[in-house]
PDB file of C-alpha atoms in Angstrom:
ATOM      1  CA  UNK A   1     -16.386 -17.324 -39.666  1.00  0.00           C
ATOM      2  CA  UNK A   2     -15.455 -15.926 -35.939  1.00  0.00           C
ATOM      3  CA  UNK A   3     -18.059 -13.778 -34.613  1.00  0.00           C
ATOM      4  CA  UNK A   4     -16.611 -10.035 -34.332  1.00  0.00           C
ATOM      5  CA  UNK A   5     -15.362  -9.247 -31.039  1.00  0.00           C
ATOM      6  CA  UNK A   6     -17.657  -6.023 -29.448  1.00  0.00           C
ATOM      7  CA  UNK A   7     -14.124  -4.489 -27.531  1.00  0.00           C
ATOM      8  CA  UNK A   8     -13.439  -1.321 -28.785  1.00  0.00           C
ATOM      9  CA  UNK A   9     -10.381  -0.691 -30.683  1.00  0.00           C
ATOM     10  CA  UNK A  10      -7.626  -0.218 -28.351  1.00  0.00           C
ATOM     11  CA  UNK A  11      -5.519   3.178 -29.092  1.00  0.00           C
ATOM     12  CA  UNK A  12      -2.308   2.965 -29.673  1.00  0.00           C
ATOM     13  CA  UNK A  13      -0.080   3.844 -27.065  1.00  0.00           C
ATOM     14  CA  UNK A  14       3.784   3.762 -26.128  1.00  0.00           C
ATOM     15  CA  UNK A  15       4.479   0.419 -24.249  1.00  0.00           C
ATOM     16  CA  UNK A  16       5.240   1.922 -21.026  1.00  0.00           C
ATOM     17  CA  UNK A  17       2.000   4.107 -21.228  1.00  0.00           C
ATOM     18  CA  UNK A  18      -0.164   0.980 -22.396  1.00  0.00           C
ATOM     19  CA  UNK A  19       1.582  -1.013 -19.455  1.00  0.00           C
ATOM     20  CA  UNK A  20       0.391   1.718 -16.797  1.00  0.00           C
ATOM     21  CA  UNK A  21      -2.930   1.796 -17.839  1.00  0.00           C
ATOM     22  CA  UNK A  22      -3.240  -2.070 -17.775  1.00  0.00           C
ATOM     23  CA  UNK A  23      -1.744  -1.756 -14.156  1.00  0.00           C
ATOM     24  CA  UNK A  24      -4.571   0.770 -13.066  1.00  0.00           C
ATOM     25  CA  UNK A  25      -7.308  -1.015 -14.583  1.00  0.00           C
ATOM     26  CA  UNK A  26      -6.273  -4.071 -12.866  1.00  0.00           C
ATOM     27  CA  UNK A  27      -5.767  -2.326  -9.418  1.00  0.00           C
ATOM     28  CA  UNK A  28      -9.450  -1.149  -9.594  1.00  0.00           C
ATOM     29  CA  UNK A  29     -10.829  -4.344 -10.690  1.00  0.00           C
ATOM     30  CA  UNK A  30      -8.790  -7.038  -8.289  1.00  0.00           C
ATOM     31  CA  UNK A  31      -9.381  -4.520  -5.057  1.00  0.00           C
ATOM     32  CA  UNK A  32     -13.260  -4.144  -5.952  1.00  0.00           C
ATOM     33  CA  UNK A  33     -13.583  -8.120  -6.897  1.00  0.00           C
ATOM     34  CA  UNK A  34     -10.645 -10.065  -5.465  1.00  0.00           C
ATOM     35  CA  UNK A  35      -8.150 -12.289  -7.515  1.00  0.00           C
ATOM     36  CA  UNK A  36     -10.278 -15.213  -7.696  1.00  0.00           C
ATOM     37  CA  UNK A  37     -13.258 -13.029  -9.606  1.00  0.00           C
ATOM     38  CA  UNK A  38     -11.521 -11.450 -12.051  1.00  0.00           C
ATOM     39  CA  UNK A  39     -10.041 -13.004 -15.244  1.00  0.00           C
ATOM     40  CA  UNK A  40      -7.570 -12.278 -17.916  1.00  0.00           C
ATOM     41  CA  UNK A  41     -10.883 -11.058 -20.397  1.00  0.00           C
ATOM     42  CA  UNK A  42     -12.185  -8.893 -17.485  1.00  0.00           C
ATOM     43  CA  UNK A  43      -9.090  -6.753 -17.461  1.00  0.00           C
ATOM     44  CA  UNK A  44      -8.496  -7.034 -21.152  1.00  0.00           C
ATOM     45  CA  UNK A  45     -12.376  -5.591 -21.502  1.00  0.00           C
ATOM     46  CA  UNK A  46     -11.597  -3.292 -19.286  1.00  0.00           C
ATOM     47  CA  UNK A  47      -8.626  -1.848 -20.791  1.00  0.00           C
ATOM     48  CA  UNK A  48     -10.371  -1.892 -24.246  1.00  0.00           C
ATOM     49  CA  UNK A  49      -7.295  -4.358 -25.196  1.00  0.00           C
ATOM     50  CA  UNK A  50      -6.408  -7.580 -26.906  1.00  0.00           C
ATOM     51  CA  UNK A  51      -5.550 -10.753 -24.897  1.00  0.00           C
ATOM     52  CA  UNK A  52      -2.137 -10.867 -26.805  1.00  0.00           C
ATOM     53  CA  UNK A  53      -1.412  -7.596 -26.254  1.00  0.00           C
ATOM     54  CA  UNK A  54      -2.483  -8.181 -22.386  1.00  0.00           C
ATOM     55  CA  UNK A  55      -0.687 -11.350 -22.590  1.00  0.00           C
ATOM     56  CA  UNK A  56       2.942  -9.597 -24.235  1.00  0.00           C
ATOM     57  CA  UNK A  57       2.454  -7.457 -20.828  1.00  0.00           C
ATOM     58  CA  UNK A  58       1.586 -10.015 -18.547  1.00  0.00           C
ATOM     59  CA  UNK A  59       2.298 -13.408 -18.813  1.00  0.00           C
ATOM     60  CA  UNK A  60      -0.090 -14.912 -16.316  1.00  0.00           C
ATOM     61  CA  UNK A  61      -2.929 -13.204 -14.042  1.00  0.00           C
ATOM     62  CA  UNK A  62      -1.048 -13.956 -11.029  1.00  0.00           C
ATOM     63  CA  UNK A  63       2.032 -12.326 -12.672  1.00  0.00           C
ATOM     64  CA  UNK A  64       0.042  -8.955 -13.033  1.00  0.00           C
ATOM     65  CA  UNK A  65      -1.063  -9.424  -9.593  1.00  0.00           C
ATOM     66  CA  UNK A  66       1.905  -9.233  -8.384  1.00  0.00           C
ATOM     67  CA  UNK A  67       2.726  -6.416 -10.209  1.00  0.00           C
ATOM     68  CA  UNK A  68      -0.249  -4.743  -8.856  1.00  0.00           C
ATOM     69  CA  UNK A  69       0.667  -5.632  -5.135  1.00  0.00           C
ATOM     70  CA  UNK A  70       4.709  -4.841  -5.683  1.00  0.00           C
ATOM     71  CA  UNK A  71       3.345  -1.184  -6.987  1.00  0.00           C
ATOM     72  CA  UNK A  72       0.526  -0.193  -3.909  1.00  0.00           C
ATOM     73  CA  UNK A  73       3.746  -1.513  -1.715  1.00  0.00           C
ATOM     74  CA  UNK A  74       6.119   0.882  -3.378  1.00  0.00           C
ATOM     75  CA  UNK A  75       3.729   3.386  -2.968  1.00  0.00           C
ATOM     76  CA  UNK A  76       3.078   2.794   0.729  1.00  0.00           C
ATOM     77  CA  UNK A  77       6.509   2.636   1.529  1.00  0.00           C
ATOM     78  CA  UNK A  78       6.978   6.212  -0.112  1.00  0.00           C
ATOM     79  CA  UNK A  79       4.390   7.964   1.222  1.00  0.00           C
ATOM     80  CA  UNK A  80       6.169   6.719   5.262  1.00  0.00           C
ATOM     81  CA  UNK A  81       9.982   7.857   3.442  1.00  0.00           C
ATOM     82  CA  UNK A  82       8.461  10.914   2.333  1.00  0.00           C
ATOM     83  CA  UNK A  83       6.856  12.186   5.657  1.00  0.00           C
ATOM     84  CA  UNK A  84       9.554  11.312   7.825  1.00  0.00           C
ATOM     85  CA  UNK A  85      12.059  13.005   4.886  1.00  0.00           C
ATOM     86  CA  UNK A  86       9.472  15.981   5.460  1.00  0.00           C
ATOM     87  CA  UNK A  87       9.392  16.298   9.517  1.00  0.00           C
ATOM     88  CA  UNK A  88      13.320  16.361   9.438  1.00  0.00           C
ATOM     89  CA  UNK A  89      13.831  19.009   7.451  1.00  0.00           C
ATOM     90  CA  UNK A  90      12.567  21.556   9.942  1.00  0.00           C
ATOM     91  CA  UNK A  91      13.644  22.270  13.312  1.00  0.00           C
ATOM     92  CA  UNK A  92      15.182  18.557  15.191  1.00  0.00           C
ATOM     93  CA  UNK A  93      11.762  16.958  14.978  1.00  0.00           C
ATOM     94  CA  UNK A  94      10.676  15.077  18.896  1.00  0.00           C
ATOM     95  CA  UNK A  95       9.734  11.889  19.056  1.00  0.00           C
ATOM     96  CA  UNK A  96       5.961  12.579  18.549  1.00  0.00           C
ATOM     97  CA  UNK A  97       6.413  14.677  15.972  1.00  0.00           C
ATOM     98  CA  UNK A  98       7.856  11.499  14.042  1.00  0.00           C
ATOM     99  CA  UNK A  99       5.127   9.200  15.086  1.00  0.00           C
ATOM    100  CA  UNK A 100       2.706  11.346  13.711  1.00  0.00           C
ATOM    101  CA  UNK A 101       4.073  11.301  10.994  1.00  0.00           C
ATOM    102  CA  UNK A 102       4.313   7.865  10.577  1.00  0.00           C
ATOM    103  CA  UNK A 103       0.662   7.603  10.852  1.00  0.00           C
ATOM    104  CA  UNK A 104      -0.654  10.244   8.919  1.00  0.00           C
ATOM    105  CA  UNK A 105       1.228   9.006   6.398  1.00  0.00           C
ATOM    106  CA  UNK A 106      -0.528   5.097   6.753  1.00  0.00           C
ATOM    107  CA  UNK A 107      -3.692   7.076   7.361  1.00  0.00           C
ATOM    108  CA  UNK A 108      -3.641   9.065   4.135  1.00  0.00           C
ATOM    109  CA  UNK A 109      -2.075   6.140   1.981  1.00  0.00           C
ATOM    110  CA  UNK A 110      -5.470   4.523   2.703  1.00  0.00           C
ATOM    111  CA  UNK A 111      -7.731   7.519   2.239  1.00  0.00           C
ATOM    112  CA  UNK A 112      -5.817   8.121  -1.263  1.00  0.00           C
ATOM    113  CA  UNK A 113      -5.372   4.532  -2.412  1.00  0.00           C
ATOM    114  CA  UNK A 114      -9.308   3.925  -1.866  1.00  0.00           C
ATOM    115  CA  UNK A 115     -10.204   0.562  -1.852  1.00  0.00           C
ATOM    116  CA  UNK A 116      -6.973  -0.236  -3.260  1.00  0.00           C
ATOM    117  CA  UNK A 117      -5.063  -0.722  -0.137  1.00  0.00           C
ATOM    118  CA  UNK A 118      -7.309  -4.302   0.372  1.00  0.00           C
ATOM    119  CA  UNK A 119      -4.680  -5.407  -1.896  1.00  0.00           C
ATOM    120  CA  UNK A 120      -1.681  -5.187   0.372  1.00  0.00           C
ATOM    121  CA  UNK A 121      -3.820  -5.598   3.661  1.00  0.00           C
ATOM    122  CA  UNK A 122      -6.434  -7.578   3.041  1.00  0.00           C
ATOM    123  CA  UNK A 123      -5.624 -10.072   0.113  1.00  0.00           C
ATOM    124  CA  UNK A 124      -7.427 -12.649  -0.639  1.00  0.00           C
ATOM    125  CA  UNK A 125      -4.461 -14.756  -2.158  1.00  0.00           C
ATOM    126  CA  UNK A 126      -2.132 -15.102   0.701  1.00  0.00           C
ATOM    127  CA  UNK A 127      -1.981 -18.600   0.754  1.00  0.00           C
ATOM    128  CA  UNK A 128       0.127 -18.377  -2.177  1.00  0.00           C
ATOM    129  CA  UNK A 129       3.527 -18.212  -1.194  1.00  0.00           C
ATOM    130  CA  UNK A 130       4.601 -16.152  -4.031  1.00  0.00           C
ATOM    131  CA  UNK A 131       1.541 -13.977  -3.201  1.00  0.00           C
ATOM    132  CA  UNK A 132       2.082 -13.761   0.782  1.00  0.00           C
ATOM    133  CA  UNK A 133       5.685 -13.077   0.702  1.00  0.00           C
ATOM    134  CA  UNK A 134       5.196  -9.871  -1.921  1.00  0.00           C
ATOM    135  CA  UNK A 135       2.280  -8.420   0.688  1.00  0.00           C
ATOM    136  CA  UNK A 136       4.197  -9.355   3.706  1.00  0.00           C
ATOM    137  CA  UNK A 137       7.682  -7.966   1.752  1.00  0.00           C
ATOM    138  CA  UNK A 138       5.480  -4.175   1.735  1.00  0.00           C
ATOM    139  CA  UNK A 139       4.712  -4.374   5.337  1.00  0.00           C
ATOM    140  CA  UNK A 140       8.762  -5.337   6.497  1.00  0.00           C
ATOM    141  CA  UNK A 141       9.605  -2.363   3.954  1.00  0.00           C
ATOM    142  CA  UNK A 142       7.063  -0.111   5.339  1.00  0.00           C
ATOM    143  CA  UNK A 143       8.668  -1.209   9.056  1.00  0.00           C
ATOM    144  CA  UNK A 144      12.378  -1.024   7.867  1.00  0.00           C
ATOM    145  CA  UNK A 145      11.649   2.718   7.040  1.00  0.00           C
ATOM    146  CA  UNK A 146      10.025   3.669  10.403  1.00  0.00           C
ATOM    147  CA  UNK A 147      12.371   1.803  12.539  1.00  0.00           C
ATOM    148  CA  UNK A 148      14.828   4.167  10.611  1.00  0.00           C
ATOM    149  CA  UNK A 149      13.157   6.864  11.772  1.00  0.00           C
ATOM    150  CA  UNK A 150      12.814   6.244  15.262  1.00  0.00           C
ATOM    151  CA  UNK A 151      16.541   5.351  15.316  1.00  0.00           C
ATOM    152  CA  UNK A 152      17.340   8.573  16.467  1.00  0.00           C
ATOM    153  CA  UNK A 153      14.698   8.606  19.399  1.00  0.00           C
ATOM    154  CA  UNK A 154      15.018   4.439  20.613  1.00  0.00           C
ATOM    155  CA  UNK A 155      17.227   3.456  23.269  1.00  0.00           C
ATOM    156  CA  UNK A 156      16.194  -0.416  22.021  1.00  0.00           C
ATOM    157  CA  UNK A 157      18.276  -3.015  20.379  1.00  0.00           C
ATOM    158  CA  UNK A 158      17.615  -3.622  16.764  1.00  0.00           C
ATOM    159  CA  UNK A 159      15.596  -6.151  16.731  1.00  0.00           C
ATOM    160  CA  UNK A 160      13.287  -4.733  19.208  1.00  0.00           C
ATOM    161  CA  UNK A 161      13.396  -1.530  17.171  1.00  0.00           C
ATOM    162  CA  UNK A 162      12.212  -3.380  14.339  1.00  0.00           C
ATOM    163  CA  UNK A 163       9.346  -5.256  16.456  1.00  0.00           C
ATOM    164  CA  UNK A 164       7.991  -2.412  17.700  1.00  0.00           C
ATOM    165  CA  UNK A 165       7.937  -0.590  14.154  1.00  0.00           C
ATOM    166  CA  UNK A 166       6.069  -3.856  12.586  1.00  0.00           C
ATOM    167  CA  UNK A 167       3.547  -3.261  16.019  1.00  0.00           C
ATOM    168  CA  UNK A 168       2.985   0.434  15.024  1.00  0.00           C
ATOM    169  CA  UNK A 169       2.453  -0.106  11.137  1.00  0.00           C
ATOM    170  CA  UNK A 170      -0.005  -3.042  12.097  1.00  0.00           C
ATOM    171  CA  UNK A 171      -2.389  -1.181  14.840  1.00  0.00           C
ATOM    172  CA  UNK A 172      -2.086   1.894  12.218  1.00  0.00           C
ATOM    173  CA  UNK A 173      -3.222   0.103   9.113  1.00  0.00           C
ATOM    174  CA  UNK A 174      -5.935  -1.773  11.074  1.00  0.00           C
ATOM    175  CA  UNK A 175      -7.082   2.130  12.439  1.00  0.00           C
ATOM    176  CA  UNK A 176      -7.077   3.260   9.200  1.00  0.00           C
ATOM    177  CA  UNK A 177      -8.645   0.892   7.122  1.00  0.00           C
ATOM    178  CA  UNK A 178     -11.606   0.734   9.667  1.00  0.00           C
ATOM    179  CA  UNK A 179     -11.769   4.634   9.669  1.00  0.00           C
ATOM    180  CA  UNK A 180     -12.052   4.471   5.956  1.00  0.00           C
ATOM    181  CA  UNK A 181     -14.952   2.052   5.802  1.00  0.00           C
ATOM    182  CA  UNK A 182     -16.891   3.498   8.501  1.00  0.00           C
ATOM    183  CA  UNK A 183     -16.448   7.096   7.214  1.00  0.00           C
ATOM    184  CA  UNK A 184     -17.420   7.744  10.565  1.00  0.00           C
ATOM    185  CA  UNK A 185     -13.943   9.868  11.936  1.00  0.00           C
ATOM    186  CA  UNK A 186     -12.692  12.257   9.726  1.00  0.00           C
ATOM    187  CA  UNK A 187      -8.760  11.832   9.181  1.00  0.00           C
ATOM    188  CA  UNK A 188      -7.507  14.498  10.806  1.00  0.00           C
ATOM    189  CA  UNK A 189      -9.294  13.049  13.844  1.00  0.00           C
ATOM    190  CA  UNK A 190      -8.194   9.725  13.342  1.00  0.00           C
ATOM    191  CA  UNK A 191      -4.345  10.724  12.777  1.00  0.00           C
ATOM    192  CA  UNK A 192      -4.640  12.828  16.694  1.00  0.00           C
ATOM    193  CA  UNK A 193      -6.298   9.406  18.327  1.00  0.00           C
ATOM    194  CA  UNK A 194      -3.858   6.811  16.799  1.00  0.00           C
ATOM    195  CA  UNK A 195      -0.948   9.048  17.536  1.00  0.00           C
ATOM    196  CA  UNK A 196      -1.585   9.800  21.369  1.00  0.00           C
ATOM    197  CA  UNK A 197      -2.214   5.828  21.997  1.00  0.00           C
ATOM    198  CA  UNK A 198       1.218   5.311  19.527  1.00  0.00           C
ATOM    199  CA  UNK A 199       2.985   7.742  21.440  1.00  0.00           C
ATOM    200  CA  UNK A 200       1.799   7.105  24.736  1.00  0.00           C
ATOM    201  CA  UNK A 201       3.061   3.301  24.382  1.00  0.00           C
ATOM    202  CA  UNK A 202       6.335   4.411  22.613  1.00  0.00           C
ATOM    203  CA  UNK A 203       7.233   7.158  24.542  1.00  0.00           C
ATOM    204  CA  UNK A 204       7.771   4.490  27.473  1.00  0.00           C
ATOM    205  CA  UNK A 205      10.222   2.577  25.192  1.00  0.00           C
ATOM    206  CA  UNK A 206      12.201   5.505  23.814  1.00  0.00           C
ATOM    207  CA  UNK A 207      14.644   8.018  25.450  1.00  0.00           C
ATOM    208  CA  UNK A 208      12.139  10.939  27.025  1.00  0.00           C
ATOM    209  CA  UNK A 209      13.758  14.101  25.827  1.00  0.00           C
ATOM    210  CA  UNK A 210      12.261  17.945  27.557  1.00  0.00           C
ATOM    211  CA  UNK A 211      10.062  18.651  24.387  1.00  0.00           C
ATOM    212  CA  UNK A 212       8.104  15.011  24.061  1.00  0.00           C
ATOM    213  CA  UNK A 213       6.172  15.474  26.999  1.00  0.00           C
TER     214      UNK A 213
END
């Protein structure tokens, strides 16, 4: 006869509701462990239910991965559409106004998402393909939506409009993912340094208008 199983008795929830909480337990436990050291039993543990059930969610640990990655990306890329959405609705925002934006928004993702955000910058399974192309697919998205809103401010061809958005999301997630470890800088501080240096080098590429200066 099996020995009884010591997980609690999962409570039932509404599949959508059970599928969120699966999703946060396995946010928490792949960002504080990594892929590699955390199994299918971990998370089922964790979320106090049964493999099947985990299983009927999630066909494969890489699968819910995925999922996990696809959703921090979503929510990066939100958090950039929502400030910029923000700084537009007032007065005709300058071309600093919607850098800073652009990195308080990165810098705050990071503070909020704790030690979640190691999963879209800091992964430890990008030499899958499947894996690599879902982090690198949050970065483009995150780029795509500041390019768009530096259209109004760049005098640049597309493509250079694009670079220099993937070079502003990169120097602003490394910024911000050392201020959060350290704990040294607090964010308000962090979001004035990383601005001037952004704006300093962008303000060279972009067409100068009376109030940027």
């Amino acid at each position: 006869m099996p020995a009884p199983s010591n997980r609690p008795r999962a409570t039932r929830m509404p599949r959508d509701a059970r599928r969120a909480q699966v999703l946060e337990v396995a946010q928490e436990l792949f960002a504080r462990e990594g892929f590699h050291h955390v199994s299918m039993d971990d998370i089922a543990d964790r979320a106090a239910v049964s493999k099947p059930v985990l299983y009927r969610h999630f066909p494969s640990k890489l699968d819910l991965y995925l999922e996990v990655v696809d959703h921090r990306g979503v929510g990066l890329v939100t958090a950039i559409e929502d400030a910029l959405t923000t700084v537009r609705a007032g007065d005709p925002p300058d071309g600093r106004s919607v850098v800073r934006a652009i990195v308080r928004a990165i810098v705050e993702f990071v503070e909020d998402a704790g030690e979640s955000f190691s999963l879209l910058f800091e992964s430890d399974v990008t030499r899958d393909a499947d894996v690599r192309q879902r982090v690198e697919q949050a970065s483009q998205d995150a780029a795509r939506a500041i390019r768009r809103g530096l259209e109004g401010l760049a005098g640049l061809p597309a493509a250079h409009a694009e670079l220099l958005s993937a070079a502003l999301v990169g120097m602003t997630r490394v910024a911000a993912t050392s201020r959060y470890r350290s704990g040294d800088v607090p964010v308000e501080d962090a979001v004035d340094l990383v601005t001037s240096l952004a704006w300093r080098g962008v303000a060279g590429l972009v067409r100068e208008r009376p109030d940027t200066t």
